[in-house]
Each structure stands twice: as structure tokens, then as C-alpha cells.
PDB file of C-alpha atoms in Angstrom:
ATOM      1  CA  MET A 333     112.075 108.950 100.475  1.00  0.00           C
ATOM      2  CA  LEU A 334     112.071 105.988 102.601  1.00  0.00           C
ATOM      3  CA  ARG A 335     113.378 103.341 100.209  1.00  0.00           C
ATOM      4  CA  LEU A 336     114.064  99.424 100.956  1.00  0.00           C
ATOM      5  CA  LYS A 337     118.069  99.678 101.839  1.00  0.00           C
ATOM      6  CA  GLU A 338     117.118 102.537 104.624  1.00  0.00           C
ATOM      7  CA  TYR A 339     113.508 100.739 105.806  1.00  0.00           C
ATOM      8  CA  CYS A 340     116.075  97.459 106.531  1.00  0.00           C
ATOM      9  CA  ASP A 341     118.830  99.130 108.525  1.00  0.00           C
ATOM     10  CA  LYS A 342     116.065 100.709 110.347  1.00  0.00           C
ATOM     11  CA  VAL A 343     114.083  97.396 110.697  1.00  0.00           C
ATOM     12  CA  ARG A 344     117.663  95.867 112.078  1.00  0.00           C
ATOM     13  CA  ASP A 345     118.301  98.971 114.575  1.00  0.00           C
ATOM     14  CA  ASP A 346     114.950  98.315 116.298  1.00  0.00           C
ATOM     15  CA  ALA A 347     114.657 102.217 115.784  1.00  0.00           C
ATOM     16  CA  TYR A 348     110.976 101.466 115.305  1.00  0.00           C
ATOM     17  CA  GLY A 349     108.443 101.817 118.644  1.00  0.00           C
ATOM     18  CA  GLY A 350     105.888  99.325 117.174  1.00  0.00           C
ATOM     19  CA  SER A 351     104.607  97.044 115.141  1.00  0.00           C
ATOM     20  CA  VAL A 352     102.096  99.819 113.487  1.00  0.00           C
ATOM     21  CA  GLU A 353     104.454 102.056 112.577  1.00  0.00           C
ATOM     22  CA  LEU A 354     106.822  99.090 111.107  1.00  0.00           C
ATOM     23  CA  VAL A 355     104.336  97.516 109.179  1.00  0.00           C
ATOM     24  CA  GLU A 356     103.234 101.661 107.781  1.00  0.00           C
ATOM     25  CA  ASP A 357     106.971 101.991 106.676  1.00  0.00           C
ATOM     26  CA  GLY A 358     107.668  98.358 104.961  1.00  0.00           C
ATOM     27  CA  ILE A 359     104.842  99.321 102.925  1.00  0.00           C
ATOM     28  CA  THR A 360     105.729 102.438 102.704  1.00  0.00           C
ATOM     29  CA  ALA A 361     109.302 101.399 101.580  1.00  0.00           C
ATOM     30  CA  MET A 362     108.376  98.472  98.839  1.00  0.00           C
ATOM     31  CA  ALA A 363     105.810 101.201  97.739  1.00  0.00           C
ATOM     32  CA  ASN A 364     108.853 103.583  97.238  1.00  0.00           C
ATOM     33  CA  GLU A 365     111.197 100.771  96.058  1.00  0.00           C
ATOM     34  CA  ILE A 366     108.789  99.818  93.166  1.00  0.00           C
ATOM     35  CA  ARG A 367     107.783 102.856  92.041  1.00  0.00           C
ATOM     36  CA  ALA A 368     111.522 103.867  91.851  1.00  0.00           C
ATOM     37  CA  THR A 369     112.961 100.822  90.194  1.00  0.00           C
ATOM     38  CA  GLU A 370     110.800  99.668  87.470  1.00  0.00           C
ATOM     39  CA  PRO A 371     111.749  96.449  87.515  1.00  0.00           C
ATOM     40  CA  LYS A 372     111.104  93.954  84.343  1.00  0.00           C
ATOM     41  CA  ASP A 373     110.258  90.845  86.809  1.00  0.00           C
ATOM     42  CA  ILE A 374     108.177  92.555  89.359  1.00  0.00           C
ATOM     43  CA  MET A 375     107.394  88.830  91.580  1.00  0.00           C
ATOM     44  CA  THR A 376     111.218  88.514  91.666  1.00  0.00           C
ATOM     45  CA  GLU A 377     111.358  91.742  92.789  1.00  0.00           C
ATOM     46  CA  ILE A 378     109.228  90.994  95.666  1.00  0.00           C
ATOM     47  CA  GLU A 379     110.661  87.991  96.824  1.00  0.00           C
ATOM     48  CA  GLY A 380     113.873  90.042  97.130  1.00  0.00           C
ATOM     49  CA  TYR A 381     111.686  92.407  99.179  1.00  0.00           C
ATOM     50  CA  VAL A 382     110.222  90.005 101.422  1.00  0.00           C
ATOM     51  CA  ASP A 383     113.978  88.227 101.902  1.00  0.00           C
ATOM     52  CA  SER A 384     115.840  91.424 102.604  1.00  0.00           C
ATOM     53  CA  VAL A 385     113.439  92.437 105.175  1.00  0.00           C
ATOM     54  CA  LEU A 386     112.976  88.867 106.865  1.00  0.00           C
ATOM     55  CA  ALA A 387     116.840  88.939 107.194  1.00  0.00           C
ATOM     56  CA  VAL A 388     116.710  91.751 109.602  1.00  0.00           C
ATOM     57  CA  THR A 389     113.630  91.411 111.452  1.00  0.00           C
ATOM     58  CA  SER A 390     112.570  89.842 114.818  1.00  0.00           C
ATOM     59  CA  PRO A 391     109.229  87.466 114.408  1.00  0.00           C
ATOM     60  CA  ILE A 392     106.814  90.448 114.740  1.00  0.00           C
ATOM     61  CA  LEU A 393     102.752  89.313 113.909  1.00  0.00           C
ATOM     62  CA  PRO A 394     102.228  92.469 111.581  1.00  0.00           C
ATOM     63  CA  LEU A 395     104.804  92.226 109.748  1.00  0.00           C
ATOM     64  CA  ILE A 396     104.881  88.693 109.425  1.00  0.00           C
ATOM     65  CA  HIS A 397     101.643  89.052 107.823  1.00  0.00           C
ATOM     66  CA  LEU A 398     102.601  91.963 105.011  1.00  0.00           C
ATOM     67  CA  LEU A 399     105.429  89.204 104.111  1.00  0.00           C
ATOM     68  CA  ASN A 400     102.731  86.624 104.114  1.00  0.00           C
ATOM     69  CA  ARG A 401     100.725  88.850 101.389  1.00  0.00           C
ATOM     70  CA  CYS A 402     103.470  89.291  99.313  1.00  0.00           C
ATOM     71  CA  MET A 403     104.525  86.389  99.066  1.00  0.00           C
ATOM     72  CA  CYS A 404     100.891  85.013  98.466  1.00  0.00           C
ATOM     73  CA  PHE A 405     100.975  87.521  95.505  1.00  0.00           C
ATOM     74  CA  THR A 406     103.723  86.127  93.530  1.00  0.00           C
ATOM     75  CA  GLU A 407     102.519  82.773  94.108  1.00  0.00           C
ATOM     76  CA  GLU A 408      99.149  83.561  92.691  1.00  0.00           C
ATOM     77  CA  SER A 409     100.636  85.520  90.131  1.00  0.00           C
ATOM     78  CA  ALA A 410     103.175  82.122  88.848  1.00  0.00           C
ATOM     79  CA  VAL A 411     100.040  79.698  89.078  1.00  0.00           C
ATOM     80  CA  GLY A 412      98.159  81.782  87.472  1.00  0.00           C
ATOM     81  CA  THR A 413      95.262  82.658  89.763  1.00  0.00           C
ATOM     82  CA  GLN A 414      96.575  86.509  90.264  1.00  0.00           C
ATOM     83  CA  LYS A 415      94.792  87.797  87.103  1.00  0.00           C
ATOM     84  CA  CYS A 416      95.634  91.050  85.735  1.00  0.00           C
ATOM     85  CA  SER A 417      97.066  93.036  83.250  1.00  0.00           C
ATOM     86  CA  ASP A 418      99.848  95.804  85.127  1.00  0.00           C
ATOM     87  CA  PRO A 419     101.263  93.258  88.042  1.00  0.00           C
ATOM     88  CA  ARG A 420     103.051  96.406  89.327  1.00  0.00           C
ATOM     89  CA  GLU A 421     100.133  98.461  89.768  1.00  0.00           C
ATOM     90  CA  ALA A 422      97.926  95.643  91.302  1.00  0.00           C
ATOM     91  CA  PHE A 423     100.767  94.702  93.824  1.00  0.00           C
ATOM     92  CA  LEU A 424     100.792  98.763  95.077  1.00  0.00           C
ATOM     93  CA  GLU A 425      96.533  98.197  95.383  1.00  0.00           C
ATOM     94  CA  LEU A 426      98.059  95.135  97.494  1.00  0.00           C
ATOM     95  CA  LEU A 427      99.908  97.292  99.429  1.00  0.00           C
ATOM     96  CA  GLU A 428      97.397 100.402 100.103  1.00  0.00           C
ATOM     97  CA  GLU A 429      94.849  97.462 100.912  1.00  0.00           C
ATOM     98  CA  ILE A 430      97.039  96.135 103.663  1.00  0.00           C
ATOM     99  CA  ARG A 431      97.429  99.502 104.848  1.00  0.00           C
ATOM    100  CA  GLN A 432      93.576 100.412 105.351  1.00  0.00           C
ATOM    101  CA  GLU A 433      93.174  97.429 106.958  1.00  0.00           C
ATOM    102  CA  GLN A 434      96.143  97.544 109.548  1.00  0.00           C
ATOM    103  CA  ARG A 435      94.653 101.406 110.029  1.00  0.00           C
ATOM    104  CA  GLN A 436      90.719  99.890 110.759  1.00  0.00           C
ATOM    105  CA  CYS A 437      92.338  97.517 113.187  1.00  0.00           C
ATOM    106  CA  VAL A 438      94.027  99.797 114.854  1.00  0.00           C
ATOM    107  CA  ASP A 439      90.911 102.446 115.321  1.00  0.00           C
ATOM    108  CA  LYS A 440      88.924  99.056 116.021  1.00  0.00           C
ATOM    109  CA  ILE A 441      92.150  99.003 119.552  1.00  0.00           C
ATOM    110  CA  GLY A 442      91.729 102.557 119.894  1.00  0.00           C
ATOM    111  CA  LYS A 443      87.754 102.771 120.641  1.00  0.00           C
ATOM    112  CA  VAL A 444      88.335  99.302 122.745  1.00  0.00           C
ATOM    113  CA  GLY A 445      90.983 100.973 124.881  1.00  0.00           C
ATOM    114  CA  SER A 446      89.056 104.506 124.361  1.00  0.00           C
ATOM    115  CA  ARG A 447      86.147 102.615 126.844  1.00  0.00           C
ATOM    116  CA  LEU A 448      88.570 101.055 129.688  1.00  0.00           C
ATOM    117  CA  ILE A 449      89.923 104.312 130.297  1.00  0.00           C
ATOM    118  CA  ALA A 450      88.045 106.822 131.569  1.00  0.00           C
ATOM    119  CA  ARG A 451      88.740 110.590 130.343  1.00  0.00           C
ATOM    120  CA  ARG A 452      91.450 112.098 132.548  1.00  0.00           C
ATOM    121  CA  ASP A 453      92.853 108.586 133.720  1.00  0.00           C
ATOM    122  CA  LYS A 454      96.336 108.460 133.556  1.00  0.00           C
ATOM    123  CA  VAL A 455      97.964 105.237 132.042  1.00  0.00           C
ATOM    124  CA  ALA A 456     101.864 103.822 132.367  1.00  0.00           C
ATOM    125  CA  THR A 457     103.042 102.507 130.017  1.00  0.00           C
ATOM    126  CA  PHE A 458     106.578 101.194 128.640  1.00  0.00           C
ATOM    127  CA  SER A 459     104.634 101.219 125.061  1.00  0.00           C
ATOM    128  CA  THR A 460     104.416 103.898 122.622  1.00  0.00           C
ATOM    129  CA  SER A 461     103.046 101.960 119.869  1.00  0.00           C
ATOM    130  CA  GLY A 462     100.959 103.094 117.490  1.00  0.00           C
ATOM    131  CA  SER A 463      97.744 101.428 119.115  1.00  0.00           C
ATOM    132  CA  VAL A 464      98.579 102.250 122.088  1.00  0.00           C
ATOM    133  CA  MET A 465      98.893 105.798 121.175  1.00  0.00           C
ATOM    134  CA  ARG A 466      95.642 105.437 119.014  1.00  0.00           C
ATOM    135  CA  TRP A 467      93.913 105.222 122.977  1.00  0.00           C
ATOM    136  CA  HIS A 468      94.877 108.633 123.516  1.00  0.00           C
ATOM    137  CA  GLU A 469      93.671 110.033 119.887  1.00  0.00           C
ATOM    138  CA  VAL A 470      90.089 108.882 120.350  1.00  0.00           C
ATOM    139  CA  GLN A 471      89.762 109.200 124.183  1.00  0.00           C
ATOM    140  CA  GLY A 472      90.555 112.745 124.389  1.00  0.00           C
ATOM    141  CA  GLY A 473      91.745 113.474 127.390  1.00  0.00           C
ATOM    142  CA  VAL A 474      93.892 110.459 129.015  1.00  0.00           C
ATOM    143  CA  LYS A 475      97.130 111.454 130.242  1.00  0.00           C
ATOM    144  CA  ILE A 476      99.802 108.280 129.054  1.00  0.00           C
ATOM    145  CA  TYR A 477     103.287 108.374 130.637  1.00  0.00           C
ATOM    146  CA  LYS A 478     105.624 107.265 128.667  1.00  0.00           C
ATOM    147  CA  ILE A 479     108.258 105.287 130.699  1.00  0.00           C
ATOM    148  CA  HIS A 480     111.394 105.348 129.356  1.00  0.00           C
TER     149      HIS A 480
END
């Protein structure tokens, strides 16, 4: 089970191939953390998650989007515009919503990429990010060469 400390270590060590995987694991780590600890002050806990990740990351847009959505959640709760009886469950629902939004975006990128690259084309890339690999999955037959 991926926890926040292990995730932050991996982010700091640049262990991710792309921002898609970075955000997926960020969502998983936060969800696992909140399920495991069941904090009394969930808003302070969420802010702590964001601070921990920001301390070890570069400005990668999809990850910053995730962290921004988390902070908006805490701010809406603080001013009373976020109405929910169970903030923990509401936060877990938000994380899943963000995960689904990202997956839909990656699917769209994959479809566009598959239209741009003909079947059996060869593509050389230095990127093994989730969105690049999605081209391959959607197209079914594009050979992607990984350059190390």
C-alpha cells in the first residue's frame, strides 16, 4: 500500500516516467493515508499532504492541479461553501473524481495521437509517459521505441 512518505520519496528521486503516473500515485497515496490514519482534523491533514508533496516536486502541471483542487476543498470547507456531513468521504470522492477526469483526458490524448500516427508506423521518443503510451494502446500496432 503506497503511503504519502514513500510517494514523496519517489517524487523527490524523480522515479516517475510522466505526470500521469505521478498524479495517479499521488491520488492513491493520499487516499491510502487518509484511510489509514482517520484524522480528526481532516482539513489540516489535507494541507499537510499538499505541503509534503510541494516540498519535493517540480512544477508539473497535472500534479499542481491535483494539489490545487485539494487546497480548494479545504478552503471551501473553512468558509462553509463545502457542505458535507463526512469530510473524509467527501475528500475521497474528490480524489476519485480527479482520477477519472485525468483518465478521460489521457484517453482523449490517446485517440488524437492514434489518428496522427498510422498503423504500423514507428515512433522514436524519449518519453514513456502515460499519455504517449496511450497512443500505442489506442492505435494497437504502433511500435514505440524507448530511447534511454
